[in-house]
Amino acid sequence: MVEKRRIGVFAGVVRSIYDAPRGRFFVYDAIIFASLFLFLAFIVRNVSANLDRLHINGGFAFLQGKEAGFGISETLIAYDAQSSYGRAIIVGLLNTLLVSCLTIVLSTVLGTIIGILRLGHNRLLSRLAHAYVELFRNTPLLLQLMFWYSLILISFPNPREATSVMGVALFTNRGLFLPWMASSGGFGWLYAGLAVGVGIGAAWTWFCKRRQRMTGAQIPSFLPSMAVILVVLAVAKVYSGTALSMEWPTLSGFRVAGGLSLSPELATLLIGLTLYTSALIGEIVRSGILSVDKGQIEAARALGLHEGRILRLITLPLAIRAIVPPMISQYLSLMKNSSLAVAIGYPDLASIINTIINQTGQAIEGIAILMGAYLCLSLSISMVLNLFNKRMALVQR
């Protein structure tokens, strides 16, 4: 009798909760949460049993406790085969950041030009821009990367027969070689001077825009900011005693010495990702420009403004509010598309973690690191661009 009474009380409580205005939603949420918890518990138990059966110790201790034992062809920091797995992952992350940042800048510039040309009055340039967009947008990115990689390896000559472009750059099947700055005392003070100059220039630009909003008076900001950067760099150079010189790529036996070298893999990624993403960005820019009210442009023409000034001062500032949101998605896709580097042998984060998984068997930890890294990079890019988008949005008065 006591048990039946307790069951009846419990059933009454559940019934009263279910009949409450939001009670049934609470019940549904509790059922879904319990189902997810049981599913995750099953996954964890199953994974733990399989790891024990294969005698694999879980955890991330292998990142610092073991030598990597493999070399990496391109590194931005010091690395050798005796380095740890953790340092190898940092090298891969830096390589991914390098490709992503360079491609974002290049594809944005090229995509903006393509989008403007598509709406230009020159029919030849407009048709060429349209063909460019249709070609690169409608073919798979992996196929494009394989094409450019094969073109560099097969079509470009050996270093001893390197193709010179205006006596400045050398193209070979071992990479592209470009002129670059060389320093006898290092670039430390110059980097510090550049950071200080950019900071002062940004503060001056902010002051000029704030004063214009408050008083309407326009103060030149670009040229003074550039002058400040150059002056600070000159002071840093004189203070540090750094001797700068331009280093040109030259043939030295069977190889090319001097200058900046881009490996075939890095060059392929930059070319392929830039061309593919710029075609998509070109369409975003074109649609953003078309979203601008024609009355604004007609009013500017009535005032006698040149088409170039109309585009720079009116059309693009108004269109950028429609351009930025879809541009965020393209930047995120570009960063994730850089993982296709594994197909052409470039040592990015995905390629290095794949090697680590094959050597250690730590598949779960490796995939977790890879997912966490791409998640952090994506959220960082999204956060920065969303702040910019919020700043550019129209404010209702």
XYZ file of C-alpha atoms in Angstrom:
397
model
C 0.000 0.000 0.000
C 2.834 2.421 0.862
C 4.560 1.763 -2.456
C 1.335 2.305 -4.392
C 0.730 5.533 -2.495
C 4.234 6.778 -3.330
C 3.791 5.877 -6.998
C 0.477 7.689 -7.043
C 1.993 10.802 -5.475
C 4.872 10.744 -7.997
C 2.437 10.290 -10.892
C 0.359 13.184 -9.592
C 3.396 15.450 -9.413
C 4.422 14.518 -12.965
C 0.869 15.078 -14.169
C 0.679 18.505 -12.525
C 4.017 19.517 -14.083
C 2.900 18.284 -17.493
C -0.406 20.192 -17.266
C 1.335 23.448 -16.276
C 1.540 26.185 -18.979
C 5.200 25.430 -19.712
C 5.352 22.067 -17.977
C 5.219 19.881 -21.055
C 8.123 21.816 -22.589
C 10.093 21.086 -19.429
C 9.265 17.392 -19.751
C 10.291 17.314 -23.405
C 13.569 19.085 -22.603
C 14.269 16.626 -19.788
C 13.664 13.668 -22.119
C 15.938 15.094 -24.820
C 18.681 15.924 -22.289
C 18.515 12.442 -20.763
C 18.691 10.837 -24.222
C 21.751 12.891 -25.178
C 23.423 12.094 -21.861
C 22.848 8.360 -22.316
C 24.127 8.509 -25.901
C 27.318 10.355 -24.884
C 27.859 7.948 -21.983
C 27.591 5.034 -24.409
C 30.099 6.658 -26.786
C 32.588 7.361 -23.979
C 32.279 3.833 -22.591
C 32.698 2.286 -26.025
C 35.746 4.435 -26.858
C 37.350 3.703 -23.485
C 36.882 -0.049 -23.956
C 38.404 0.051 -27.459
C 41.409 2.083 -26.253
C 42.026 -0.430 -23.466
C 41.759 -3.293 -25.922
C 44.355 -1.643 -28.233
C 46.601 -0.686 -25.268
C 46.498 3.021 -26.171
C 46.842 5.514 -23.345
C 44.526 8.478 -23.746
C 45.410 12.067 -22.962
C 47.633 14.798 -24.366
C 50.876 13.909 -22.565
C 52.400 12.734 -25.866
C 52.572 16.347 -27.086
C 55.552 17.132 -24.846
C 56.830 13.738 -23.818
C 57.870 12.343 -27.213
C 60.018 13.427 -30.132
C 58.198 13.959 -33.400
C 60.770 12.076 -35.441
C 59.774 13.605 -38.776
C 60.864 16.699 -40.633
C 58.737 19.570 -41.922
C 59.766 21.180 -45.185
C 58.473 24.689 -44.406
C 58.592 26.264 -40.960
C 58.248 29.776 -39.596
C 59.944 28.866 -36.302
C 62.872 26.640 -35.410
C 62.010 22.952 -35.766
C 63.799 19.647 -36.338
C 63.032 15.942 -36.054
C 63.989 15.970 -32.360
C 61.314 18.538 -31.528
C 58.155 17.519 -29.698
C 54.778 16.788 -31.229
C 53.463 19.959 -29.625
C 55.993 22.097 -31.483
C 55.142 20.315 -34.721
C 51.484 21.249 -34.222
C 52.475 24.879 -33.600
C 54.446 24.843 -36.868
C 51.411 23.507 -38.733
C 49.144 26.116 -37.129
C 51.500 28.929 -38.162
C 51.627 27.577 -41.725
C 47.825 27.511 -41.841
C 47.669 31.086 -40.526
C 50.236 32.199 -43.107
C 48.280 30.770 -46.032
C 44.934 31.998 -44.690
C 46.060 35.572 -43.982
C 47.876 36.021 -47.291
C 44.999 34.558 -49.275
C 42.401 36.678 -47.471
C 44.275 39.852 -48.430
C 44.964 38.796 -52.030
C 41.476 37.427 -52.715
C 39.821 40.522 -51.205
C 41.804 42.890 -53.422
C 41.356 40.786 -56.565
C 37.683 40.036 -55.834
C 36.906 43.736 -55.333
C 38.528 44.559 -58.673
C 36.605 41.761 -60.409
C 33.297 42.883 -58.893
C 33.857 46.485 -60.008
C 34.922 45.450 -63.512
C 31.763 43.378 -63.937
C 29.707 46.559 -63.542
C 32.032 48.749 -65.606
C 31.140 50.431 -68.888
C 33.923 48.653 -70.782
C 32.217 45.638 -72.312
C 35.440 43.730 -72.953
C 36.602 43.979 -69.345
C 33.095 43.235 -68.093
C 32.827 40.084 -70.216
C 36.305 38.943 -69.170
C 35.436 39.449 -65.493
C 32.195 37.514 -66.009
C 34.085 34.633 -67.682
C 36.616 34.659 -64.833
C 33.876 34.330 -62.222
C 32.040 31.565 -64.059
C 35.233 29.582 -64.678
C 36.694 29.564 -61.184
C 33.439 29.543 -59.253
C 31.993 26.520 -61.035
C 34.991 24.180 -60.903
C 36.021 22.242 -57.781
C 38.746 23.857 -55.704
C 40.649 20.583 -55.320
C 40.739 20.195 -59.098
C 42.105 23.721 -59.452
C 44.825 23.059 -56.884
C 45.899 19.890 -58.655
C 45.973 21.762 -61.980
C 48.174 24.595 -60.676
C 50.460 22.171 -58.845
C 50.955 20.059 -61.979
C 51.502 23.198 -64.051
C 54.268 24.425 -61.742
C 56.030 21.045 -61.546
C 55.746 20.134 -65.223
C 55.741 23.405 -67.158
C 58.279 25.423 -65.172
C 61.962 24.792 -65.985
C 64.741 23.493 -63.757
C 66.665 26.033 -61.624
C 69.575 26.131 -64.103
C 67.093 27.149 -66.826
C 64.988 29.402 -64.609
C 62.557 31.753 -66.314
C 63.299 35.367 -65.411
C 60.511 37.947 -65.298
C 61.953 41.374 -66.145
C 65.141 40.383 -64.354
C 63.355 40.580 -61.008
C 61.724 37.218 -60.234
C 62.697 33.672 -61.139
C 60.187 30.905 -61.859
C 61.338 27.288 -61.504
C 59.780 23.921 -60.775
C 61.267 24.198 -57.282
C 59.341 27.352 -56.482
C 59.030 31.050 -57.145
C 61.863 33.370 -56.109
C 61.175 37.064 -55.512
C 63.272 40.039 -54.335
C 63.221 40.638 -50.575
C 64.685 42.937 -47.983
C 67.833 41.768 -46.194
C 69.121 43.190 -42.917
C 72.510 42.951 -41.253
C 71.192 43.615 -37.765
C 67.840 41.863 -37.850
C 64.348 43.274 -38.143
C 63.505 43.462 -34.431
C 63.751 47.237 -34.058
C 62.098 47.776 -37.435
C 59.136 45.630 -36.446
C 58.842 47.561 -33.180
C 59.038 50.866 -35.043
C 56.404 49.707 -37.506
C 54.072 48.731 -34.650
C 54.561 52.100 -32.937
C 54.061 54.002 -36.194
C 50.895 52.101 -37.056
C 49.555 52.720 -33.555
C 50.192 56.484 -33.788
C 48.696 56.594 -37.284
C 45.582 54.710 -36.148
C 45.163 57.076 -33.177
C 45.486 60.121 -35.470
C 42.944 58.662 -37.932
C 40.499 58.022 -35.080
C 40.948 61.602 -33.834
C 40.327 63.041 -37.315
C 37.140 61.025 -37.823
C 35.867 61.906 -34.352
C 36.495 65.606 -34.950
C 34.744 65.411 -38.317
C 31.676 63.813 -36.720
C 31.546 66.476 -34.009
C 32.404 69.625 -35.970
C 32.176 68.693 -39.646
C 35.761 69.873 -40.233
C 37.820 67.530 -42.404
C 41.433 66.967 -41.368
C 43.831 64.983 -43.595
C 44.511 61.614 -42.005
C 46.021 59.233 -44.565
C 49.112 61.174 -45.639
C 50.041 62.297 -42.094
C 49.634 58.710 -40.860
C 51.916 57.379 -43.591
C 54.434 60.138 -42.841
C 54.439 59.207 -39.147
C 55.039 55.528 -39.958
C 57.949 56.365 -42.266
C 59.494 58.759 -39.731
C 59.245 56.218 -36.884
C 60.767 53.511 -39.115
C 63.620 55.845 -40.051
C 64.290 56.642 -36.383
C 64.255 52.917 -35.499
C 66.675 52.190 -38.343
C 69.095 54.926 -37.300
C 68.902 54.017 -33.603
C 69.469 50.306 -34.174
C 72.126 50.787 -36.842
C 70.402 48.253 -39.070
C 71.695 48.150 -42.638
C 68.991 47.356 -45.151
C 69.528 46.123 -48.670
C 67.452 44.559 -51.395
C 68.353 40.906 -51.932
C 67.781 39.603 -55.452
C 67.382 35.927 -56.388
C 70.366 34.667 -58.368
C 71.411 31.338 -59.830
C 74.033 29.518 -57.765
C 74.957 26.182 -59.296
C 71.939 23.911 -59.298
C 69.823 26.122 -57.059
C 68.610 29.685 -56.637
C 70.077 31.716 -53.768
C 68.879 34.929 -52.180
C 65.531 36.661 -52.125
C 62.214 35.271 -50.955
C 61.420 31.722 -52.022
C 57.934 30.270 -52.317
C 57.806 26.495 -52.560
C 55.643 24.934 -55.288
C 53.167 23.830 -52.614
C 52.833 27.280 -51.039
C 52.663 28.985 -54.429
C 49.962 26.551 -55.536
C 47.868 27.236 -52.439
C 48.179 31.000 -52.815
C 47.265 30.896 -56.492
C 44.448 28.354 -56.220
C 42.764 29.732 -53.095
C 43.105 33.331 -54.287
C 41.586 32.708 -57.721
C 38.752 30.559 -56.376
C 37.809 32.810 -53.467
C 38.183 36.045 -55.442
C 35.566 34.794 -57.923
C 33.093 34.360 -55.064
C 34.044 37.684 -53.473
C 33.635 39.386 -56.852
C 29.982 38.366 -56.940
C 29.508 39.608 -53.364
C 31.024 42.980 -54.263
C 28.915 43.220 -57.413
C 25.684 42.505 -55.546
C 26.668 44.964 -52.803
C 27.230 47.737 -55.326
C 23.896 46.966 -57.028
C 22.162 47.301 -53.648
C 23.113 50.992 -53.414
C 20.241 53.346 -54.199
C 20.720 54.832 -57.654
C 19.513 58.172 -56.380
C 22.715 58.550 -54.358
C 24.848 58.006 -57.457
C 22.714 60.319 -59.614
C 22.946 63.043 -56.988
C 26.741 62.701 -56.962
C 26.842 62.963 -60.750
C 24.617 66.025 -60.599
C 27.220 67.637 -58.324
C 29.855 66.977 -60.979
C 31.841 64.295 -59.175
C 34.054 62.023 -61.261
C 33.076 58.367 -61.537
C 36.166 57.314 -59.635
C 35.365 59.626 -56.713
C 31.746 58.482 -56.757
C 32.869 54.871 -56.459
C 35.406 55.612 -53.712
C 33.413 58.110 -51.637
C 29.802 57.038 -52.109
C 29.205 53.670 -53.758
C 31.699 51.488 -51.876
C 31.084 53.034 -48.397
C 27.350 52.425 -48.837
C 27.796 48.984 -50.384
C 30.148 47.729 -47.684
C 27.217 47.320 -45.285
C 25.760 44.717 -47.641
C 29.148 43.227 -48.514
C 30.566 42.465 -45.065
C 28.042 39.822 -43.795
C 28.456 37.392 -46.733
C 32.168 38.215 -46.842
C 32.509 36.775 -43.339
C 31.246 33.419 -44.601
C 33.712 33.485 -47.481
C 36.641 34.182 -45.163
C 35.612 31.293 -42.932
C 35.274 28.989 -45.939
C 38.678 30.101 -47.209
C 40.344 29.307 -43.905
C 38.751 25.849 -43.819
C 39.519 25.232 -47.496
C 43.208 25.680 -46.698
C 43.071 22.150 -45.235
C 43.096 20.900 -48.847
C 46.833 21.584 -48.657
C 47.211 17.952 -47.619
C 46.419 16.981 -51.237
C 49.548 18.716 -52.583
C 51.905 18.065 -49.681
C 51.987 21.469 -47.993
C 52.627 20.990 -44.232
C 49.594 22.739 -42.797
C 47.887 21.881 -39.527
C 45.704 19.109 -40.966
C 48.652 17.428 -42.711
C 50.890 17.482 -39.629
C 48.183 16.200 -37.291
C 47.439 13.411 -39.766
C 51.113 12.403 -39.593
C 51.039 12.503 -35.788
C 47.938 10.302 -35.684
C 49.597 7.730 -37.960
C 52.661 7.602 -35.706
C 51.070 7.652 -32.258
C 47.578 6.266 -32.793
C 46.174 9.180 -30.763
C 43.345 9.715 -33.239
C 40.812 11.123 -30.792
C 43.236 13.648 -29.337
C 44.518 14.632 -32.791
C 41.058 15.190 -34.215
C 40.076 17.117 -31.069
C 43.087 19.415 -31.487
C 42.301 19.919 -35.169
C 38.643 20.694 -34.512
C 39.503 23.008 -31.624
C 42.083 24.913 -33.683
C 39.747 25.477 -36.628
C 36.926 26.399 -34.245
C 39.077 29.025 -32.501
C 40.302 30.442 -35.820
C 36.774 30.610 -37.221
C 35.365 32.256 -34.108
C 38.220 34.787 -34.061
C 37.672 35.788 -37.693
C 33.924 35.946 -37.164
C 34.275 38.059 -34.006
C 36.580 40.631 -35.621
C 34.457 40.999 -38.751
C 31.209 41.109 -36.775
C 32.636 43.980 -34.709
C 33.535 45.750 -37.949
C 30.080 45.024 -39.354
C 28.450 46.393 -36.209
C 30.513 49.561 -36.480
C 29.562 50.030 -40.131
C 25.847 49.376 -39.591
C 23.384 52.245 -39.833
C 22.259 53.588 -36.461
C 18.608 54.497 -36.090
C 18.244 57.950 -34.594
